[in-house]
Structures are given as structure tokens and as C-alpha cells.
Amino acid sequence: MSRFGEFFARGRSALLAGQATYDRPPAEGSRRWGAAAVLRPSGAVLDRLVELAGELRPVVGPGHWVHGPDALHVTLRSLEPYREDVTDRRVYGAALEEAMRGLPPVRVELRGVAGHHGGVLVWATPADETLATLQKRFAHALGEKGAFESWTRDIWYVSLVHFAAPVVRPEAIVGWCEERADLTVGVAELSRAEIVRAVHTGGGVRLVTLERAECGP
């Protein structure tokens, strides 16, 4: 079974077993939704992701965080617990700029929709070694500042929805994902990385850019 297939099967089982988990609005010091380095899709790929999230809204029901264009992203690395004042933003930005320097755009194929205990996502498969190289270079440039997230990410995705209320129709969510398990969204070419912080909007989150870095010379 492929890595995506294993993830899909585990997520399906968790949802049908009533094991969903729920996000809450970020609070000072919480480990979720702190400052992060992300890559944001754009163009036709972003439009398709927004469309998919919109299709999913009536399936998951009310109270959940259905993401729009200001929240859809691939996380490169989480950097710290949630804080309204990100005091190290320039340190993070300098490390990101160093890591991006000289690299070509990151290319990922977005294909396959899966539910899991915390929401619904689109699987992202790197087209080459650029994303892994960026990940290693960013970790090196961060040094001790990167200790908050000490593991190495080995799966990549774009979240369409985070559950933020009881999941009352898990079978419908699983069925919707099964119909799209092999859906091709497109190849995202990600030429810019950002340091962002999350802002709770009342009905979800949006990501505010603090620093940015472009690939290339």
C-alpha cells in the first residue's frame, strides 16, 4: 500500500470510530497555530483548492474551519507556540531567506483527498528533491531556534478543513473523500515561502504574512 493509501485507511478508520479531534481558537502559549514557515499555492491550483473546500462545507456541516485562499498552505516547519507578538520574526525570516537562496521553485503534485481525525486534506507529493533540500537548509539556518519542532516532516499536504465542532456525519465525509481519493488537483509551483502567524476570524483562521523569501539567486 502507498503512503497515501495507509494514511487514507487510518483516517477513515478514525472517523468511523468517532475519534475526531477538534481545533480551538489559538490562545497564548498553546502548541497549535503558532508562527510557522509555509508555502502557499497560487493561480489555478489555489482556485481549485478553494473550490474543493467550498464543496466540502455542506458535507462537514456547521462549526468547522473551512479554509479559504488566505489559509490554504503547505507547512514547511512550525516554529513556536502561539503568540500574538512573534518577537523572533526577523530571525525566522533571515533563516528562510538563507534557505531559499539559489533554489528553484518547489514543485508538488496535489493529488488525493483524505479525511483524518482532525480534518480533511489534499495530499502533496514532491516532484523532486527541492522541498527536502529546503527543509534541511531551513533547519540548519534556524539552528537552536528550530528546537520547537525537532522532527523531520515526511508527509506533505494542504488542509481543506480543520474540525472545530462535533463531527456528526462521519460517513458522509468518508464517502466524499473516497470519491476523490485519486483526484488530481494539479502541480503547484511554489516560488515563495513565508513566515506567518494565524489569526482566528471567529469562523476559522487566516494566515498573516510576517516575512517572506523568494527562491533564486
Coordinates of C-alpha atoms in Angstrom, one line a residue:
M1 CA 0.0 0.0 0.0
S2 CA 1.2 3.5 -0.8
R3 CA 2.0 6.1 1.9
F4 CA -1.2 7.9 0.9
G5 CA -3.2 4.7 1.0
E6 CA -2.0 4.0 4.5
F7 CA -2.9 7.5 5.6
F8 CA -6.3 7.3 4.0
A9 CA -7.1 4.0 5.6
R10 CA -6.1 5.2 9.1
G11 CA -8.0 8.4 8.7
R12 CA -11.1 6.5 7.5
S13 CA -11.0 4.2 10.5
A14 CA -10.5 7.1 12.9
L15 CA -13.5 9.0 11.6
L16 CA -15.8 6.0 11.5
A17 CA -14.8 5.1 15.1
G18 CA -15.7 8.5 16.3
Q19 CA -12.2 9.5 17.1
A20 CA -12.2 13.0 15.6
T21 CA -10.4 15.8 17.3
Y22 CA -11.3 19.5 17.4
D23 CA -9.3 22.7 17.0
R24 CA -10.0 25.6 19.3
P25 CA -9.2 29.3 18.8
P26 CA -5.5 29.7 19.5
A27 CA -4.5 31.1 22.9
E28 CA -1.2 32.5 24.1
G29 CA 1.2 29.6 24.7
S30 CA -0.8 26.9 23.0
R31 CA 1.1 24.5 20.8
R32 CA -1.3 24.8 17.9
W33 CA -1.3 27.6 15.3
G34 CA 1.9 29.3 16.4
A35 CA 4.2 31.1 13.9
A36 CA 5.3 28.8 11.0
A37 CA 7.1 28.8 7.7
V38 CA 4.7 27.9 4.9
L39 CA 4.5 27.7 1.2
R40 CA 1.3 29.0 -0.4
P41 CA -0.2 27.8 -3.7
S42 CA -1.4 30.3 -6.2
G43 CA -3.1 30.5 -9.6
A44 CA -5.3 27.8 -10.9
V45 CA -4.2 25.3 -8.3
L46 CA -5.3 27.7 -5.5
D47 CA -8.6 28.3 -7.3
R48 CA -9.2 24.5 -7.4
L49 CA -8.4 24.1 -3.7
V50 CA -10.8 26.9 -2.8
E51 CA -13.5 25.2 -4.9
L52 CA -12.9 21.8 -3.2
A53 CA -13.1 23.4 0.2
G54 CA -16.4 25.0 -0.8
E55 CA -17.8 21.7 -2.0
L56 CA -16.8 20.2 1.3
R57 CA -18.6 22.8 3.5
P58 CA -22.1 21.3 3.4
V59 CA -20.6 17.8 3.9
V60 CA -18.8 18.5 7.1
G61 CA -21.6 20.7 8.5
P62 CA -21.5 23.8 10.6
G63 CA -18.9 24.9 13.1
H64 CA -15.8 23.7 11.3
W65 CA -12.9 25.7 9.9
V66 CA -13.3 25.5 6.1
H67 CA -10.2 27.2 4.7
G68 CA -10.2 29.9 2.1
P69 CA -7.3 31.3 0.0
D70 CA -5.8 33.2 2.9
A71 CA -5.4 29.9 4.9
L72 CA -4.5 27.2 2.4
H73 CA -0.8 26.2 2.6
V74 CA 1.9 23.6 2.8
T75 CA 3.7 23.8 6.2
L76 CA 7.4 23.7 5.9
R77 CA 8.0 24.0 9.7
S78 CA 6.2 25.1 12.8
L79 CA 8.4 27.5 14.8
E80 CA 7.0 28.2 18.2
P81 CA 3.8 28.1 20.4
Y82 CA 1.1 30.5 19.6
R83 CA 2.0 34.1 20.5
E84 CA 0.3 37.3 19.3
D85 CA 3.7 39.0 19.3
V86 CA 6.2 37.0 17.3
T87 CA 9.4 38.5 18.6
D88 CA 11.7 36.3 16.5
R89 CA 10.1 37.0 13.2
R90 CA 13.2 38.6 11.7
V91 CA 15.4 35.8 12.8
Y92 CA 13.0 33.3 11.2
G93 CA 12.8 35.5 8.1
A94 CA 16.6 35.7 7.7
A95 CA 16.9 31.9 8.1
L96 CA 14.2 31.4 5.5
E97 CA 15.9 33.8 3.1
E98 CA 19.2 31.9 3.5
A99 CA 17.5 28.5 2.9
M100 CA 15.7 29.7 -0.2
R101 CA 18.7 31.3 -1.8
G102 CA 19.7 29.6 -5.1
L103 CA 16.9 27.1 -5.1
P104 CA 14.4 26.5 -8.0
P105 CA 10.7 26.7 -7.2
V106 CA 9.4 23.9 -5.1
R107 CA 7.1 21.7 -7.2
V108 CA 4.5 19.4 -5.6
E109 CA 1.7 17.3 -7.2
L110 CA -1.5 17.8 -5.3
R111 CA -3.5 14.5 -5.7
G112 CA -5.8 12.6 -3.5
V113 CA -8.2 13.8 -0.8
A114 CA -8.3 12.2 2.6
G115 CA -10.1 12.6 5.9
H116 CA -8.3 12.2 9.2
H117 CA -9.0 12.6 12.8
G118 CA -8.5 16.4 12.6
G119 CA -10.0 17.3 9.3
V120 CA -9.7 16.8 5.5
L121 CA -6.6 17.4 3.4
V122 CA -5.2 17.1 -0.1
W123 CA -2.0 15.0 -0.3
A124 CA 1.1 16.7 -1.7
T125 CA 3.9 14.7 -3.4
P126 CA 7.2 16.5 -4.1
A127 CA 8.1 16.4 -7.8
D128 CA 11.8 16.3 -6.9
E129 CA 14.3 16.8 -4.1
T130 CA 13.8 20.6 -3.8
L131 CA 11.4 20.5 -0.9
A132 CA 13.6 18.1 1.1
T133 CA 16.6 20.3 0.4
L134 CA 14.7 23.4 1.5
Q135 CA 13.6 21.7 4.7
K136 CA 17.2 20.7 5.6
R137 CA 18.6 24.1 4.7
F138 CA 16.0 25.9 6.8
A139 CA 16.6 23.6 9.8
H140 CA 20.3 24.3 9.5
A141 CA 19.8 28.1 9.2
L142 CA 17.5 28.1 12.2
G143 CA 19.9 26.3 14.5
E144 CA 18.7 26.3 18.1
K145 CA 15.7 28.4 17.2
G146 CA 14.3 25.4 15.4
A147 CA 14.1 23.2 18.5
F148 CA 10.3 23.7 18.9
E149 CA 9.7 21.2 16.0
S150 CA 12.5 18.7 16.4
W151 CA 11.2 16.0 14.0
T152 CA 11.5 15.9 10.2
R153 CA 8.3 16.2 8.3
D154 CA 8.0 13.3 5.8
I155 CA 4.4 13.8 4.6
W156 CA 3.1 17.0 2.9
Y157 CA -0.4 18.2 2.4
V158 CA -2.8 21.2 2.1
S159 CA -5.6 21.1 4.7
L160 CA -9.0 22.0 3.3
V161 CA -10.9 21.8 6.7
H162 CA -10.0 21.5 10.3
F163 CA -12.7 20.1 12.6
A164 CA -13.7 22.6 15.2
A165 CA -17.0 21.1 16.4
P166 CA -18.5 17.6 16.8
V167 CA -18.4 15.6 13.6
V168 CA -22.0 14.5 13.1
R169 CA -21.8 12.9 9.7
P170 CA -18.5 10.9 9.5
E171 CA -19.9 8.5 6.9
A172 CA -20.7 11.4 4.6
I173 CA -17.2 12.8 5.0
V174 CA -15.6 9.4 4.4
G175 CA -17.7 8.9 1.3
W176 CA -16.9 12.3 -0.1
C177 CA -13.2 11.6 0.3
E178 CA -13.5 8.1 -1.2
E179 CA -15.0 9.6 -4.3
R180 CA -11.9 11.9 -4.6
A181 CA -9.2 9.6 -3.4
D182 CA -7.5 9.8 -6.8
L183 CA -8.4 13.3 -7.7
T184 CA -5.7 15.3 -9.4
V185 CA -5.8 19.0 -8.3
G186 CA -2.6 20.0 -10.2
V187 CA 1.1 20.7 -9.8
A188 CA 1.8 23.6 -7.5
E189 CA 4.9 25.6 -8.3
L190 CA 5.9 27.3 -5.0
S191 CA 8.5 30.0 -5.6
R192 CA 7.9 32.0 -2.3
A193 CA 8.0 30.9 1.3
E194 CA 6.6 33.0 4.2
I195 CA 6.7 33.3 7.9
V196 CA 3.1 33.6 9.1
R197 CA 1.0 33.8 12.2
A198 CA -2.5 32.6 12.5
V199 CA -5.4 34.9 13.3
H200 CA -8.7 33.5 14.4
T201 CA -11.6 35.0 12.5
G202 CA -14.5 33.7 14.5
G203 CA -15.3 31.1 12.0
G204 CA -11.8 29.9 11.1
V205 CA -8.3 31.1 10.7
R206 CA -6.3 33.2 8.2
L207 CA -2.6 33.4 7.9
V208 CA -0.9 36.8 8.1
T209 CA 2.5 37.2 6.4
L210 CA 5.3 38.5 8.7
E211 CA 8.3 37.8 6.5
R212 CA 8.8 36.3 3.0
A213 CA 11.6 34.9 0.9
E214 CA 11.8 34.1 -2.8
C215 CA 13.7 31.3 -4.4
G216 CA 16.5 32.0 -6.9
P217 CA 19.8 34.0 -6.8

